Amino acid sequence: MTYILALDQGTTSSRCLLFDQDLQLIDVAQHTFEQHFPQPGWVEHDPDALWQSQRQALLNVIHNVPDAQRGTMIIGITNQRETTLIWDKHTGHPVYNAIVWQDRRTARFCEQLRRSGNESLVTEKTGLLLDPYFSASKIRWILDHVDGVRARAERGELAFGTVDSWLLWQLTDGQVHLTDVTNASRTSLFNIDTLQWDEQLLELFGIPASLMPEVRSNAELFAHTTWDELPGIDVYAMAGDQHAALFGQQCWQPGSVKCTYGTGSFLMMNSGPQRVSSKHRLLSALAWQINGVTHYALEGSIFTTGSLIQWLRDGLQLIDSAAQCEALAGQVEDNGGVVIVPALTGLGAPHWDADARGTVFGLTRGTNTSHICRAALESICLQVDDVLQAMRQDTGMKTNEMRIDGGAVANNLLVQLQADIAEMKITRPQNLESTALGIACMAGIAAGYWTQAELAKKWKEDRVFSPVMSVSDIAKIKGGWQSALDRSGSWL
Ligand code: ADP
């Protein structure tokens, strides 16, 4: 029997999942850590708390594995992307907190770069937009605002890493400074055509090349752990969380797509071995590089989906639980003319309207909670559909199936509405832990446990949802959405 430890380091918690060689989930442990908000718009994590929470989750799981079996374990690491750390190569001490992907402190700097005409250069090389979201401007901020750090960086004393690199550094007692192509591709410093750090971009952001980790593929031997609490385990895979999820959903063919329905929703489409540039403000990314084969992806993030349901529950107190919105929405045949645009924090892909705000249209004396719940669920599906349409137009690929995961896919009505509105088959897998599963699969491929063909047999669907709604009903919902979108745009 062989085992895989999937370290899933997220924005609010660190988890460790133990899979056996049949990809059965044997054990899981999770530890949360504190979020720091030093100023409005700033979000930080304590690097040590990140490591300690991951360490604790790992040790909890290891505790349950008999000694004899430890020799047969390998590790895969998947993580929140973009979050930026800088530490001293000799002491291992961080020079500042981790600046989290959500942090907007570098918005002005990015705006200045955009105004001086640099966005096309960044997009051409990295597939990304010029935005504080990505690591480059966060690195620059630390170099410029923490005493002495730029000089130390220029003397080659410091290391930059996203969370994957930081965890690997800890697991190897400061011996190994590596990242993988997917995490590198979210820094805004990595050329996704040449698969190398880009000198021109390093110069644009004012970042010394000596800070950067060496970049590897997603599935290969990264290191042996030399950490005293768990020595001698091979780390065989690293990948950003969305990329691992795409792989875990077995979206291996060009045109295949997955969507994660959580607080927000995250779509990723495998666009094949050639990079596709978006004309609809989607991001181009690396899907993965495995066994010498590189796949690219298109990505679209939607800010408010599951959090709209949280707002119905906690803000409006219309429902007692997220699950209740399914029952209520199921009591009516349609939305009764109600349309919600859930731009509670602006609109993400493909609209990118930071000044849009949430709106509810079409209220009458006959409107009740059920109509609001139904309109809320439809608004999640309509936003996802907008991204899907953009992906189809950008790639010219027909997608007739989408695979789904995330907390909200427990809602059968939501998934059925998605199938209707997107007019496609939606498949919900039995194992919804796509991210951890994906990194476990990559690690197992690298260690020679299985081939992709063998893995294909292990993926099992729970339920397939097919479109049933009439063409005229779909047209009514989409028509309402389009005019509501137009009216809520640029509100601020
Ligand atoms: P995250 O990983 O972003 O924290 P999860 O994947 O745990 O999110 O999913 C939680 C989100 O899903 C919450 O925003 C919640 O409102 C939403 N959610 C959970 N259950 C349901 C449901 N039955 N119907 C609709 N939304 C739901």
Short mmCIF file of C-alpha atoms and ligand atoms in Angstrom, two decimals:
data_model
loop_
_atom_site.label_atom_id
_atom_site.label_comp_id
_atom_site.label_asym_id
_atom_site.label_seq_id
_atom_site.Cartn_x
_atom_site.Cartn_y
_atom_site.Cartn_z
CA MET A 1 0.00 0.00 0.00
CA THR A 2 1.26 3.48 -0.87
CA TYR A 3 -0.08 6.77 0.48
CA ILE A 4 -0.17 10.34 -0.69
CA LEU A 5 -0.26 13.33 1.63
CA ALA A 6 -1.95 16.25 -0.13
CA LEU A 7 -1.10 19.54 1.58
CA ASP A 8 -3.86 22.00 0.66
CA GLN A 9 -2.82 25.42 1.95
CA GLY A 10 -5.79 27.79 1.50
CA THR A 11 -6.61 31.40 2.33
CA THR A 12 -8.29 30.69 5.66
CA SER A 13 -7.03 27.23 6.61
CA SER A 14 -4.35 24.64 5.98
CA ARG A 15 -5.46 21.08 5.38
CA CYS A 16 -3.77 17.75 4.98
CA LEU A 17 -5.59 14.92 3.18
CA LEU A 18 -4.31 11.36 3.08
CA PHE A 19 -5.18 9.29 0.00
CA ASP A 20 -4.39 5.63 -0.61
CA GLN A 21 -3.30 4.23 -3.98
CA ASP A 22 -6.93 3.80 -5.02
CA LEU A 23 -7.42 7.51 -4.35
CA GLN A 24 -9.69 6.76 -1.43
CA LEU A 25 -9.62 9.50 1.17
CA ILE A 26 -8.29 7.92 4.39
CA ASP A 27 -7.91 10.88 6.70
CA VAL A 28 -8.08 14.65 6.79
CA ALA A 29 -7.00 17.32 9.26
CA GLN A 30 -7.53 21.07 9.10
CA HIS A 31 -6.23 24.07 11.03
CA THR A 32 -7.30 27.66 10.54
CA PHE A 33 -5.06 30.67 11.10
CA GLU A 34 -5.60 34.35 11.78
CA GLN A 35 -6.33 36.91 9.07
CA HIS A 36 -4.67 40.30 9.61
CA PHE A 37 -6.21 43.51 8.27
CA PRO A 38 -3.73 46.26 9.24
CA GLN A 39 -5.47 48.91 7.11
CA PRO A 40 -8.57 49.02 4.90
CA GLY A 41 -7.84 46.98 1.77
CA TRP A 42 -4.78 45.29 3.29
CA VAL A 43 -4.76 41.54 4.04
CA GLU A 44 -1.80 39.73 5.61
CA HIS A 45 -0.92 36.33 7.03
CA ASP A 46 1.79 35.59 9.56
CA PRO A 47 4.22 33.31 7.62
CA ASP A 48 4.95 31.29 10.74
CA ALA A 49 1.22 30.79 11.40
CA LEU A 50 0.81 29.53 7.82
CA TRP A 51 3.57 26.98 8.33
CA GLN A 52 2.47 26.01 11.86
CA SER A 53 -1.13 25.38 10.74
CA GLN A 54 0.10 23.25 7.83
CA ARG A 55 2.61 21.46 10.05
CA GLN A 56 -0.08 20.69 12.61
CA ALA A 57 -2.49 19.32 9.99
CA LEU A 58 0.29 17.15 8.56
CA LEU A 59 1.32 15.82 11.98
CA ASN A 60 -2.32 15.09 12.92
CA VAL A 61 -2.68 12.88 9.86
CA ILE A 62 0.75 11.26 10.25
CA HIS A 63 -0.14 10.38 13.83
CA ASN A 64 -2.81 8.01 12.51
CA VAL A 65 -0.49 6.24 10.07
CA PRO A 66 1.46 3.29 11.52
CA ASP A 67 5.26 3.67 11.46
CA ALA A 68 5.70 0.80 9.03
CA GLN A 69 3.72 2.59 6.36
CA ARG A 70 5.48 5.92 6.53
CA GLY A 71 8.20 4.81 4.14
CA THR A 72 5.61 4.47 1.39
CA MET A 73 4.26 8.01 1.62
CA ILE A 74 4.82 10.91 -0.78
CA ILE A 75 3.76 14.56 -0.61
CA GLY A 76 2.01 16.93 -3.03
CA ILE A 77 1.60 20.64 -2.23
CA THR A 78 -1.22 22.85 -3.53
CA ASN A 79 -1.84 26.36 -2.32
CA GLN A 80 -3.52 29.76 -2.40
CA ARG A 81 -1.83 31.53 -5.29
CA GLU A 82 -0.18 34.98 -5.59
CA THR A 83 0.27 35.45 -1.81
CA THR A 84 3.77 36.87 -1.43
CA LEU A 85 6.53 36.08 1.07
CA ILE A 86 10.13 37.25 1.35
CA TRP A 87 12.57 35.70 3.80
CA ASP A 88 16.28 35.63 4.66
CA LYS A 89 18.09 32.78 2.89
CA HIS A 90 20.42 32.21 5.86
CA THR A 91 18.18 32.57 8.90
CA GLY A 92 14.86 31.66 7.23
CA HIS A 93 13.25 34.65 8.97
CA PRO A 94 10.54 36.44 6.97
CA VAL A 95 11.25 40.15 6.49
CA TYR A 96 7.52 41.01 6.51
CA ASN A 97 4.14 39.29 6.79
CA ALA A 98 2.79 37.41 3.77
CA ILE A 99 0.81 39.86 1.60
CA VAL A 100 -2.33 37.97 0.62
CA TRP A 101 -3.76 37.81 -2.92
CA GLN A 102 -6.80 39.84 -1.81
CA ASP A 103 -4.63 42.79 -0.70
CA ARG A 104 -5.20 45.99 -2.73
CA ARG A 105 -2.43 48.23 -1.29
CA THR A 106 -0.60 48.39 -4.61
CA ALA A 107 -3.63 49.57 -6.61
CA ARG A 108 -2.18 53.06 -7.18
CA PHE A 109 1.16 51.72 -8.30
CA CYS A 110 -0.51 49.33 -10.76
CA GLU A 111 -2.70 52.15 -12.03
CA GLN A 112 0.42 54.29 -12.68
CA LEU A 113 2.04 51.43 -14.60
CA ARG A 114 -1.13 51.03 -16.62
CA ARG A 115 -1.35 54.75 -17.37
CA SER A 116 2.22 54.74 -18.59
CA GLY A 117 1.23 52.11 -21.14
CA ASN A 118 2.68 48.95 -19.65
CA GLU A 119 -0.39 46.71 -19.51
CA SER A 120 0.00 45.28 -23.02
CA LEU A 121 3.60 44.24 -22.26
CA VAL A 122 2.49 42.46 -19.07
CA THR A 123 -0.48 40.79 -20.76
CA GLU A 124 1.56 39.69 -23.77
CA LYS A 125 4.21 38.01 -21.63
CA THR A 126 2.19 36.73 -18.68
CA GLY A 127 -1.43 36.41 -19.87
CA LEU A 128 -2.46 38.50 -16.83
CA LEU A 129 -3.84 42.01 -16.37
CA LEU A 130 -1.95 44.73 -14.51
CA ASP A 131 -3.58 44.33 -11.11
CA PRO A 132 -2.56 44.27 -7.41
CA TYR A 133 -3.93 40.69 -7.29
CA PHE A 134 -0.65 39.29 -8.65
CA SER A 135 2.63 38.97 -6.72
CA ALA A 136 4.95 41.38 -8.57
CA SER A 137 3.66 44.67 -7.13
CA LYS A 138 3.46 43.08 -3.66
CA ILE A 139 7.16 42.10 -3.84
CA ARG A 140 8.02 45.60 -4.89
CA TRP A 141 6.01 47.04 -1.99
CA ILE A 142 7.99 44.97 0.54
CA LEU A 143 11.31 45.97 -1.06
CA ASP A 144 10.36 49.64 -0.93
CA HIS A 145 8.62 49.86 2.45
CA VAL A 146 10.49 47.58 4.83
CA ASP A 147 13.71 49.05 6.18
CA GLY A 148 16.87 47.73 4.59
CA VAL A 149 15.10 45.07 2.55
CA ARG A 150 15.95 46.36 -0.90
CA ALA A 151 19.67 46.54 -0.05
CA ARG A 152 19.57 43.00 1.37
CA ALA A 153 17.76 41.79 -1.74
CA GLU A 154 20.35 43.42 -3.96
CA ARG A 155 23.12 41.67 -2.00
CA GLY A 156 21.38 38.35 -2.80
CA GLU A 157 20.52 37.60 0.84
CA LEU A 158 16.76 37.20 0.43
CA ALA A 159 14.35 34.73 -1.14
CA PHE A 160 10.89 35.37 -2.57
CA GLY A 161 8.27 32.68 -2.72
CA THR A 162 4.58 32.03 -3.04
CA VAL A 163 3.19 29.72 -0.35
CA ASP A 164 4.28 26.52 -2.16
CA SER A 165 7.93 27.67 -2.01
CA TRP A 166 7.59 28.70 1.62
CA LEU A 167 6.21 25.28 2.66
CA LEU A 168 8.90 23.43 0.68
CA TRP A 169 11.55 25.59 2.31
CA GLN A 170 10.23 24.59 5.75
CA LEU A 171 9.94 20.90 4.85
CA THR A 172 13.56 20.90 3.70
CA ASP A 173 14.95 22.91 6.58
CA GLY A 174 15.89 25.80 4.34
CA GLN A 175 17.75 23.69 1.77
CA VAL A 176 15.44 24.01 -1.23
CA HIS A 177 14.07 27.13 -2.94
CA LEU A 178 11.78 26.03 -5.79
CA THR A 179 8.38 26.80 -7.25
CA ASP A 180 6.33 25.30 -10.08
CA VAL A 181 5.18 26.77 -13.39
CA THR A 182 1.57 27.38 -12.29
CA ASN A 183 2.45 29.34 -9.17
CA ALA A 184 5.16 31.19 -11.13
CA SER A 185 2.57 32.09 -13.77
CA ARG A 186 0.56 34.08 -11.19
CA THR A 187 3.39 36.37 -10.12
CA SER A 188 3.24 38.60 -13.22
CA LEU A 189 7.01 38.04 -13.63
CA PHE A 190 6.90 34.75 -15.53
CA ASN A 191 6.84 34.50 -19.29
CA ILE A 192 4.26 31.82 -20.08
CA ASP A 193 5.65 31.24 -23.58
CA THR A 194 9.32 30.70 -22.67
CA LEU A 195 8.46 29.31 -19.18
CA GLN A 196 11.14 31.50 -17.58
CA TRP A 197 11.33 34.50 -15.31
CA ASP A 198 11.23 37.52 -17.58
CA GLU A 199 14.09 40.03 -17.27
CA GLN A 200 12.09 42.89 -18.72
CA LEU A 201 9.27 42.37 -16.23
CA LEU A 202 11.69 42.00 -13.29
CA GLU A 203 13.12 45.35 -14.37
CA LEU A 204 9.68 46.95 -14.81
CA PHE A 205 8.74 46.03 -11.24
CA GLY A 206 12.25 46.72 -9.88
CA ILE A 207 12.86 43.21 -8.55
CA PRO A 208 16.37 41.63 -8.34
CA ALA A 209 16.47 38.25 -10.10
CA SER A 210 18.37 36.71 -7.16
CA LEU A 211 15.12 36.70 -5.15
CA MET A 212 13.39 34.29 -7.49
CA PRO A 213 13.03 30.54 -6.92
CA GLU A 214 13.98 28.02 -9.57
CA VAL A 215 10.92 26.93 -11.56
CA ARG A 216 10.00 23.28 -12.07
CA SER A 217 7.20 21.36 -13.80
CA ASN A 218 4.21 20.27 -11.68
CA ALA A 219 5.02 16.61 -11.31
CA GLU A 220 8.62 15.65 -10.60
CA LEU A 221 10.83 14.99 -7.60
CA PHE A 222 11.06 18.41 -5.93
CA ALA A 223 12.88 17.38 -2.75
CA HIS A 224 13.21 14.91 0.12
CA THR A 225 11.97 16.31 3.40
CA THR A 226 14.76 16.95 5.88
CA TRP A 227 12.48 18.53 8.44
CA ASP A 228 13.27 16.80 11.75
CA GLU A 229 9.65 15.89 12.53
CA LEU A 230 9.15 14.08 9.21
CA PRO A 231 12.40 13.32 7.41
CA GLY A 232 12.87 11.32 4.24
CA ILE A 233 9.54 11.81 2.48
CA ASP A 234 9.62 12.71 -1.22
CA VAL A 235 7.78 15.79 -2.42
CA TYR A 236 6.61 14.88 -5.91
CA ALA A 237 4.18 17.64 -6.95
CA MET A 238 3.41 21.33 -6.51
CA ALA A 239 0.64 23.39 -8.17
CA GLY A 240 -1.62 26.36 -7.52
CA ASP A 241 -5.05 25.39 -6.17
CA GLN A 242 -7.15 26.14 -9.28
CA HIS A 243 -4.72 24.26 -11.52
CA ALA A 244 -4.74 21.25 -9.21
CA ALA A 245 -8.56 21.33 -9.20
CA LEU A 246 -8.69 21.40 -13.02
CA PHE A 247 -6.41 18.37 -13.06
CA GLY A 248 -8.34 16.63 -10.28
CA GLN A 249 -11.57 17.08 -12.28
CA GLN A 250 -9.73 15.33 -15.13
CA CYS A 251 -10.27 18.26 -17.50
CA TRP A 252 -7.42 16.92 -19.57
CA GLN A 253 -8.83 17.50 -23.05
CA PRO A 254 -8.74 20.91 -24.72
CA GLY A 255 -12.13 22.59 -24.23
CA SER A 256 -12.92 20.82 -20.96
CA VAL A 257 -13.87 23.15 -18.14
CA LYS A 258 -14.44 23.14 -14.39
CA CYS A 259 -16.15 25.56 -12.05
CA THR A 260 -15.69 25.78 -8.28
CA TYR A 261 -18.71 27.27 -6.48
CA GLY A 262 -17.57 28.70 -3.14
CA THR A 263 -17.60 32.24 -1.76
CA GLY A 264 -16.89 33.28 -5.35
CA SER A 265 -16.77 31.06 -8.42
CA PHE A 266 -13.68 30.10 -10.33
CA LEU A 267 -13.81 28.78 -13.86
CA MET A 268 -10.86 27.29 -15.67
CA MET A 269 -10.84 25.83 -19.16
CA ASN A 270 -8.10 23.68 -20.63
CA SER A 271 -7.24 25.55 -23.81
CA GLY A 272 -4.77 22.92 -25.03
CA PRO A 273 -1.03 22.96 -25.76
CA GLN A 274 -1.21 26.40 -27.40
CA ARG A 275 -1.73 29.56 -25.43
CA VAL A 276 -5.03 31.33 -26.19
CA SER A 277 -5.16 35.11 -25.71
CA SER A 278 -8.49 36.36 -24.49
CA LYS A 279 -10.43 39.14 -26.18
CA HIS A 280 -12.84 39.20 -23.24
CA ARG A 281 -10.51 40.04 -20.35
CA LEU A 282 -10.16 36.46 -19.20
CA LEU A 283 -6.73 35.50 -17.92
CA SER A 284 -4.46 33.15 -19.84
CA ALA A 285 -2.58 30.79 -17.59
CA LEU A 286 -0.62 27.63 -17.56
CA ALA A 287 -2.88 24.72 -16.76
CA TRP A 288 0.11 22.48 -15.91
CA GLN A 289 3.32 21.01 -17.20
CA ILE A 290 3.55 17.27 -16.69
CA ASN A 291 5.98 14.79 -18.28
CA GLY A 292 7.20 17.48 -20.65
CA VAL A 293 3.70 18.33 -21.92
CA THR A 294 2.43 21.85 -21.28
CA HIS A 295 -1.25 22.73 -21.26
CA TYR A 296 -2.60 26.25 -21.14
CA ALA A 297 -5.85 27.47 -19.61
CA LEU A 298 -8.28 30.34 -19.67
CA GLU A 299 -9.48 31.53 -16.32
CA GLY A 300 -12.37 33.67 -15.13
CA SER A 301 -13.07 34.59 -11.50
CA ILE A 302 -16.48 35.76 -10.27
CA PHE A 303 -16.42 37.61 -6.95
CA THR A 304 -19.91 37.09 -5.51
CA THR A 305 -21.74 33.77 -5.83
CA GLY A 306 -21.93 31.70 -2.60
CA SER A 307 -21.41 34.93 -0.67
CA LEU A 308 -24.69 36.23 -2.14
CA ILE A 309 -26.43 33.36 -0.35
CA GLN A 310 -24.51 34.25 2.83
CA TRP A 311 -25.78 37.81 2.44
CA LEU A 312 -29.40 36.61 2.09
CA ARG A 313 -28.83 34.69 5.33
CA ASP A 314 -26.73 37.10 7.43
CA GLY A 315 -27.35 40.50 5.84
CA LEU A 316 -31.03 40.35 4.95
CA GLN A 317 -31.87 37.44 7.28
CA LEU A 318 -34.28 36.12 4.65
CA ILE A 319 -33.16 32.53 5.18
CA ASP A 320 -31.85 30.56 8.17
CA SER A 321 -29.28 28.52 6.31
CA ALA A 322 -27.66 28.44 2.87
CA ALA A 323 -29.40 25.13 2.22
CA GLN A 324 -32.83 26.68 2.84
CA CYS A 325 -32.58 28.82 -0.27
CA GLU A 326 -32.92 25.66 -2.38
CA ALA A 327 -36.20 24.67 -0.73
CA LEU A 328 -37.61 28.20 -0.98
CA ALA A 329 -36.54 28.74 -4.58
CA GLY A 330 -38.08 25.37 -5.44
CA GLN A 331 -41.52 26.55 -4.27
CA VAL A 332 -41.96 28.87 -7.24
CA GLU A 333 -41.99 28.08 -10.94
CA ASP A 334 -39.91 31.07 -11.93
CA ASN A 335 -38.33 34.26 -10.59
CA GLY A 336 -41.62 36.20 -10.86
CA GLY A 337 -39.79 38.92 -12.81
CA VAL A 338 -37.10 39.47 -10.15
CA VAL A 339 -33.51 39.83 -11.39
CA ILE A 340 -30.52 40.27 -9.07
CA VAL A 341 -27.13 41.58 -10.19
CA PRO A 342 -24.84 40.46 -7.35
CA ALA A 343 -22.19 43.14 -7.83
CA LEU A 344 -21.73 43.46 -4.05
CA THR A 345 -18.00 44.11 -4.55
CA GLY A 346 -18.14 45.08 -8.22
CA LEU A 347 -18.15 42.60 -11.09
CA GLY A 348 -15.26 40.31 -12.01
CA ALA A 349 -14.74 38.39 -15.26
CA PRO A 350 -15.70 39.03 -17.95
CA HIS A 351 -17.23 42.42 -17.03
CA TRP A 352 -14.48 43.82 -14.76
CA ASP A 353 -16.58 46.68 -13.45
CA ALA A 354 -15.23 47.74 -10.05
CA ASP A 355 -17.87 50.49 -9.89
CA ALA A 356 -20.92 48.26 -10.41
CA ARG A 357 -22.99 47.64 -7.28
CA GLY A 358 -25.60 45.06 -6.34
CA THR A 359 -29.12 45.66 -7.59
CA VAL A 360 -32.50 43.95 -7.40
CA PHE A 361 -34.90 44.65 -10.27
CA GLY A 362 -38.53 43.82 -10.94
CA LEU A 363 -40.01 43.95 -7.41
CA THR A 364 -43.82 43.97 -7.20
CA ARG A 365 -46.41 43.49 -4.42
CA GLY A 366 -46.42 39.82 -5.44
CA THR A 367 -42.66 39.32 -4.84
CA ASN A 368 -41.84 36.94 -2.00
CA THR A 369 -38.74 35.36 -0.45
CA SER A 370 -38.93 32.43 -2.85
CA HIS A 371 -38.65 34.72 -5.86
CA ILE A 372 -35.63 36.45 -4.32
CA CYS A 373 -33.98 33.09 -3.59
CA ARG A 374 -34.64 31.87 -7.11
CA ALA A 375 -33.30 35.09 -8.64
CA ALA A 376 -30.20 34.77 -6.42
CA LEU A 377 -29.50 31.23 -7.66
CA GLU A 378 -30.12 32.30 -11.25
CA SER A 379 -27.71 35.20 -10.85
CA ILE A 380 -24.93 32.79 -9.86
CA CYS A 381 -25.59 30.69 -12.96
CA LEU A 382 -25.89 33.71 -15.25
CA GLN A 383 -22.51 35.06 -14.14
CA VAL A 384 -20.93 31.65 -14.73
CA ASP A 385 -22.62 31.51 -18.14
CA ASP A 386 -21.13 34.88 -19.11
CA VAL A 387 -17.63 33.51 -18.43
CA LEU A 388 -18.41 30.30 -20.32
CA GLN A 389 -19.59 32.28 -23.34
CA ALA A 390 -16.39 34.35 -23.25
CA MET A 391 -14.31 31.15 -23.07
CA ARG A 392 -16.16 29.64 -26.02
CA GLN A 393 -15.65 32.79 -28.09
CA ASP A 394 -11.97 33.08 -27.17
CA THR A 395 -11.13 29.45 -27.93
CA GLY A 396 -13.67 28.68 -30.63
CA MET A 397 -14.12 25.39 -28.78
CA LYS A 398 -17.49 23.81 -28.16
CA THR A 399 -17.83 22.85 -24.53
CA ASN A 400 -20.72 20.60 -23.88
CA GLU A 401 -19.85 19.52 -20.36
CA MET A 402 -18.73 21.34 -17.22
CA ARG A 403 -17.45 19.64 -14.06
CA ILE A 404 -18.21 21.26 -10.75
CA ASP A 405 -17.10 21.34 -7.12
CA GLY A 406 -17.20 23.66 -4.08
CA GLY A 407 -19.57 24.02 -1.14
CA ALA A 408 -22.58 25.35 -3.09
CA VAL A 409 -22.89 22.38 -5.49
CA ALA A 410 -24.78 20.50 -2.78
CA ASN A 411 -27.68 22.64 -4.06
CA ASN A 412 -29.34 20.49 -6.77
CA LEU A 413 -31.60 23.30 -7.96
CA LEU A 414 -28.59 25.57 -8.46
CA VAL A 415 -26.86 22.91 -10.55
CA GLN A 416 -30.00 22.19 -12.59
CA LEU A 417 -30.43 25.92 -13.28
CA GLN A 418 -26.78 26.02 -14.37
CA ALA A 419 -27.38 23.19 -16.85
CA ASP A 420 -30.47 25.02 -18.17
CA ILE A 421 -28.92 28.47 -18.43
CA ALA A 422 -25.59 27.31 -19.89
CA GLU A 423 -27.44 24.76 -22.02
CA MET A 424 -24.87 22.10 -21.26
CA LYS A 425 -24.35 18.93 -19.27
CA ILE A 426 -23.08 19.58 -15.74
CA THR A 427 -21.29 16.75 -13.97
CA ARG A 428 -20.85 16.59 -10.20
CA PRO A 429 -18.15 14.10 -9.14
CA GLN A 430 -18.40 11.81 -6.12
CA ASN A 431 -15.23 13.26 -4.67
CA LEU A 432 -15.65 17.02 -4.40
CA GLU A 433 -12.10 17.49 -3.07
CA SER A 434 -10.85 18.27 -6.57
CA THR A 435 -7.90 20.39 -5.46
CA ALA A 436 -6.41 17.84 -3.07
CA LEU A 437 -7.27 15.02 -5.44
CA GLY A 438 -5.55 16.84 -8.31
CA ILE A 439 -2.29 17.33 -6.46
CA ALA A 440 -2.39 13.72 -5.21
CA CYS A 441 -2.84 12.54 -8.83
CA MET A 442 0.10 14.67 -10.01
CA ALA A 443 2.33 13.36 -7.20
CA GLY A 444 1.34 9.76 -7.99
CA ILE A 445 2.13 10.26 -11.69
CA ALA A 446 5.58 11.63 -10.83
CA ALA A 447 6.27 8.77 -8.42
CA GLY A 448 5.20 6.21 -11.03
CA TYR A 449 2.18 4.99 -9.04
CA TRP A 450 -0.13 5.30 -12.01
CA THR A 451 -0.51 6.74 -15.50
CA GLN A 452 -3.15 9.26 -16.57
CA ALA A 453 -4.97 6.44 -18.38
CA GLU A 454 -5.17 4.47 -15.13
CA LEU A 455 -6.31 7.53 -13.23
CA ALA A 456 -9.15 8.08 -15.71
CA LYS A 457 -10.77 4.88 -14.43
CA LYS A 458 -10.71 6.10 -10.84
CA TRP A 459 -12.75 9.28 -11.40
CA LYS A 460 -16.45 8.72 -10.60
CA GLU A 461 -19.44 10.94 -11.18
CA ASP A 462 -22.12 11.43 -8.57
CA ARG A 463 -24.77 12.93 -10.83
CA VAL A 464 -25.15 14.44 -14.29
CA PHE A 465 -27.56 17.36 -14.78
CA SER A 466 -28.89 17.90 -18.32
CA PRO A 467 -30.74 20.96 -19.61
CA VAL A 468 -34.55 20.69 -19.52
CA MET A 469 -35.75 24.30 -19.62
CA SER A 470 -37.67 25.52 -22.67
CA VAL A 471 -35.94 27.85 -25.11
CA SER A 472 -38.44 30.63 -24.39
CA ASP A 473 -37.91 30.43 -20.62
CA ILE A 474 -34.12 30.58 -21.06
CA ALA A 475 -34.51 33.58 -23.37
CA LYS A 476 -36.66 35.34 -20.75
CA ILE A 477 -34.09 34.80 -17.98
CA LYS A 478 -31.16 35.86 -20.17
CA GLY A 479 -33.00 38.91 -21.51
CA GLY A 480 -33.78 40.09 -17.98
CA TRP A 481 -30.17 39.55 -16.94
CA GLN A 482 -28.76 41.51 -19.85
CA SER A 483 -30.88 44.59 -19.23
CA ALA A 484 -30.28 44.40 -15.46
CA LEU A 485 -26.50 44.21 -16.07
CA ASP A 486 -26.64 47.25 -18.32
CA ARG A 487 -28.52 49.24 -15.70
CA SER A 488 -26.31 48.34 -12.72
CA GLY A 489 -22.94 48.97 -14.42
CA SER A 490 -20.68 51.89 -13.36
CA TRP A 491 -23.05 52.71 -10.47
CA LEU A 492 -20.42 54.42 -8.32
P1 ADP B 1 -14.95 28.70 0.25
O1 ADP B 1 -13.99 27.58 -0.06
O2 ADP B 1 -14.91 29.83 -0.72
O3 ADP B 1 -14.88 29.17 1.67
P2 ADP B 1 -17.02 26.64 0.16
O4 ADP B 1 -16.60 25.83 -1.00
O5 ADP B 1 -16.84 26.08 1.52
O6 ADP B 1 -16.44 28.12 0.06
O7 ADP B 1 -18.58 26.98 -0.05
C1 ADP B 1 -19.26 27.81 0.85
C2 ADP B 1 -20.14 28.78 0.08
O8 ADP B 1 -21.19 28.05 -0.56
C3 ADP B 1 -20.80 29.79 0.99
O9 ADP B 1 -20.68 31.07 0.39
C4 ADP B 1 -22.27 29.38 1.05
O10 ADP B 1 -23.15 30.48 1.09
C5 ADP B 1 -22.45 28.60 -0.23
N1 ADP B 1 -23.40 27.48 -0.04
C6 ADP B 1 -23.26 26.43 0.80
N2 ADP B 1 -24.32 25.61 0.71
C7 ADP B 1 -25.15 26.15 -0.21
C8 ADP B 1 -26.42 25.77 -0.76
N3 ADP B 1 -27.03 24.66 -0.37
N4 ADP B 1 -26.97 26.58 -1.69
C9 ADP B 1 -26.32 27.70 -2.11
N5 ADP B 1 -25.13 28.10 -1.63
C10 ADP B 1 -24.56 27.35 -0.69
#
